[in-house]
Amino acid sequence: MPKILKVIKNPHPSLRKKSKEVDLKKDNLTGLEKLCDDMVETMLKSDGIGLAAPQISKNIRVIVVKTKDGPIFMINPELISKSLLKEFGEEGCLSVPHFYGQVKRHKKVTCQFCKITGEKTKLKAEGLFARVLQHEIDHLDGVLFIDKAKKLVEEEHGYKPQRNDK
Ligand code: CO
């Protein structure tokens, strides 16, 4: 059974470390499968649309992202191309609760990563999906959206943040 992991909050030092690449030859695949299940469960139960391993105190390059086709688990994700065009959109983070801000991100990106099978693959993303990928990969480098947000807004009672998909 997957379990819900503890999501650490800013200013926990693990959120500011650069995470290590996963060596799929050496690292324990069964352990990664379990981590994948637990991270997916944690993301879904926390109502998140992405989660990076540093947020659950593991400084390894692993993220999980929610898509319309279900969650994708990415090992050693890397942005191999980014559109010149950028756009602002609202972001929040499970590790920075109750704060939202407008962050400028590339509109389209191509992400290369390894699947749990060790197979290298890539995918193209745009809009909200591209934004989530950039946000989660930033976590692997110790960067939080609050470092980049134009202005931060603290959630008020009853305030429901809007997410910009375009
Ligand atoms: Co985050």
Coordinates of C-alpha atoms and ligand atoms in Angstrom, one line a residue:
M1 CA 0.0 0.0 0.0
P2 CA 1.4 3.4 -0.9
K3 CA 1.8 5.7 2.0
I4 CA 1.6 9.5 2.4
L5 CA 5.0 11.0 3.0
K6 CA 5.7 14.1 5.1
V7 CA 6.1 17.1 2.9
I8 CA 8.7 19.5 4.3
K9 CA 8.1 23.2 4.4
N10 CA 10.3 26.2 3.7
P11 CA 12.8 27.0 5.3
H12 CA 13.9 23.3 5.7
P13 CA 17.5 23.0 4.5
S14 CA 16.8 20.0 2.2
L15 CA 14.7 22.3 0.0
R16 CA 17.8 24.4 -0.7
K17 CA 20.2 21.6 -1.6
K18 CA 21.2 20.6 -5.2
S19 CA 19.9 17.0 -5.6
K20 CA 22.0 14.1 -6.9
E21 CA 21.4 12.2 -10.1
V22 CA 19.9 8.8 -9.8
D23 CA 22.2 6.0 -11.0
L24 CA 19.8 3.5 -12.4
K25 CA 22.4 0.8 -12.7
K26 CA 23.4 1.0 -9.1
D27 CA 20.3 2.3 -7.3
N28 CA 17.7 0.0 -6.0
L29 CA 14.8 -0.2 -8.5
T30 CA 12.4 -1.7 -6.0
G31 CA 13.1 1.2 -3.7
L32 CA 12.4 3.6 -6.6
E33 CA 9.1 1.9 -7.4
K34 CA 8.0 2.2 -3.8
L35 CA 9.1 5.9 -3.8
C36 CA 7.1 6.5 -7.0
D37 CA 3.9 5.0 -5.5
D38 CA 4.4 7.0 -2.3
M39 CA 5.1 10.2 -4.1
V40 CA 2.1 9.9 -6.4
E41 CA -0.1 9.1 -3.4
T42 CA 1.3 12.1 -1.4
M43 CA 0.8 14.4 -4.4
L44 CA -2.7 13.3 -5.0
K45 CA -3.8 13.4 -1.4
S46 CA -2.2 16.8 -0.9
D47 CA -4.1 18.1 -3.9
G48 CA -0.8 19.0 -5.7
I49 CA -0.1 18.9 -9.4
G50 CA 3.6 18.1 -8.9
L51 CA 6.0 16.9 -6.3
A52 CA 9.8 16.7 -6.2
A53 CA 11.8 14.3 -4.1
P54 CA 13.5 17.1 -2.0
Q55 CA 10.1 18.0 -0.7
I56 CA 9.9 14.7 1.0
S57 CA 13.5 15.1 2.3
K58 CA 15.2 13.0 -0.4
N59 CA 17.8 14.9 -2.3
I60 CA 17.7 12.8 -5.5
R61 CA 16.6 13.9 -9.0
V62 CA 13.1 12.5 -9.1
I63 CA 9.8 14.3 -9.7
V64 CA 6.2 13.3 -10.2
V65 CA 3.8 15.4 -12.3
K66 CA 0.1 15.1 -12.6
T67 CA -1.2 15.1 -16.2
K68 CA -4.6 14.6 -17.8
D69 CA -3.4 11.1 -18.7
G70 CA -2.4 10.3 -15.1
P71 CA 0.7 10.9 -13.0
I72 CA 4.2 10.7 -14.6
F73 CA 7.2 9.7 -12.6
M74 CA 10.4 11.1 -14.0
I75 CA 14.0 10.1 -13.0
N76 CA 16.8 12.6 -13.8
P77 CA 14.5 15.0 -15.7
E78 CA 16.3 17.6 -17.8
L79 CA 14.9 20.4 -20.0
I80 CA 16.6 19.9 -23.3
S81 CA 14.8 22.7 -25.1
K82 CA 12.8 25.8 -24.0
S83 CA 10.8 28.2 -26.1
L84 CA 12.0 31.8 -26.3
L85 CA 8.5 32.8 -25.5
K86 CA 7.8 33.1 -21.8
E87 CA 4.6 33.9 -19.9
F88 CA 3.5 34.7 -16.4
G89 CA 1.2 32.4 -14.5
E90 CA 0.2 31.8 -10.9
E91 CA 2.1 29.2 -8.8
G92 CA 2.0 27.8 -5.4
C93 CA 3.9 25.0 -3.7
L94 CA 3.1 22.3 -1.1
S95 CA 6.4 23.4 0.7
V96 CA 5.4 27.0 0.8
P97 CA 1.7 26.8 2.0
H98 CA -0.7 29.7 1.7
F99 CA 1.5 31.7 -0.7
Y100 CA 1.0 32.3 -4.4
G101 CA 2.8 34.4 -6.9
Q102 CA 3.1 35.2 -10.6
V103 CA 6.2 33.5 -12.1
K104 CA 7.5 33.9 -15.6
R105 CA 8.2 30.5 -17.3
H106 CA 9.0 29.2 -20.7
K107 CA 5.7 28.6 -22.6
K108 CA 7.0 25.3 -24.1
V109 CA 9.7 22.9 -23.0
T110 CA 11.0 19.5 -24.0
C111 CA 11.9 17.3 -21.1
Q112 CA 14.2 14.3 -21.2
F113 CA 14.0 11.8 -18.4
C114 CA 14.3 8.1 -17.5
K115 CA 11.4 5.9 -16.8
I116 CA 11.4 3.5 -13.9
T117 CA 12.4 0.8 -16.5
G118 CA 15.6 2.7 -17.1
E119 CA 14.4 3.6 -20.6
K120 CA 15.3 7.2 -21.7
T121 CA 12.5 9.1 -23.2
K122 CA 11.4 12.7 -23.8
L123 CA 8.2 14.6 -24.0
K124 CA 7.0 18.0 -25.1
A125 CA 4.9 20.1 -22.8
E126 CA 3.2 23.5 -22.9
G127 CA 1.1 25.7 -20.8
L128 CA 0.4 24.5 -17.2
F129 CA 2.2 21.2 -17.8
A130 CA 5.4 23.0 -19.0
R131 CA 5.1 25.3 -16.0
V132 CA 4.8 22.4 -13.5
L133 CA 7.9 20.7 -15.0
Q134 CA 10.0 23.9 -14.7
H135 CA 8.8 24.4 -11.1
E136 CA 9.6 20.8 -10.1
I137 CA 13.0 20.7 -11.8
D138 CA 13.8 24.0 -10.0
H139 CA 13.2 22.0 -6.7
L140 CA 16.0 19.6 -7.8
D141 CA 18.4 22.6 -7.9
G142 CA 17.3 24.1 -4.6
V143 CA 15.2 26.8 -6.2
L144 CA 11.7 27.7 -4.9
F145 CA 9.0 29.6 -6.9
I146 CA 9.2 32.4 -4.3
D147 CA 12.7 33.2 -5.5
K148 CA 11.3 34.0 -8.9
A149 CA 7.7 35.3 -8.2
K150 CA 7.0 38.8 -9.2
K151 CA 4.9 39.4 -6.2
L152 CA 3.8 37.1 -3.5
V153 CA 0.2 37.0 -2.2
E154 CA -0.7 35.4 1.0
E155 CA -3.9 33.4 0.9
E156 CA -6.8 35.0 2.6
H157 CA -9.8 33.3 4.1
G158 CA -11.9 31.9 1.3
Y159 CA -9.4 32.9 -1.4
K160 CA -9.2 30.3 -4.2
P161 CA -6.2 30.8 -6.4
Q162 CA -6.7 30.7 -10.1
R163 CA -4.3 28.7 -12.2
N164 CA -3.4 30.1 -15.6
D165 CA -3.1 27.4 -18.2
K166 CA -2.4 29.7 -21.2
Ligands
CO1 CO 6.9 23.2 -5.3

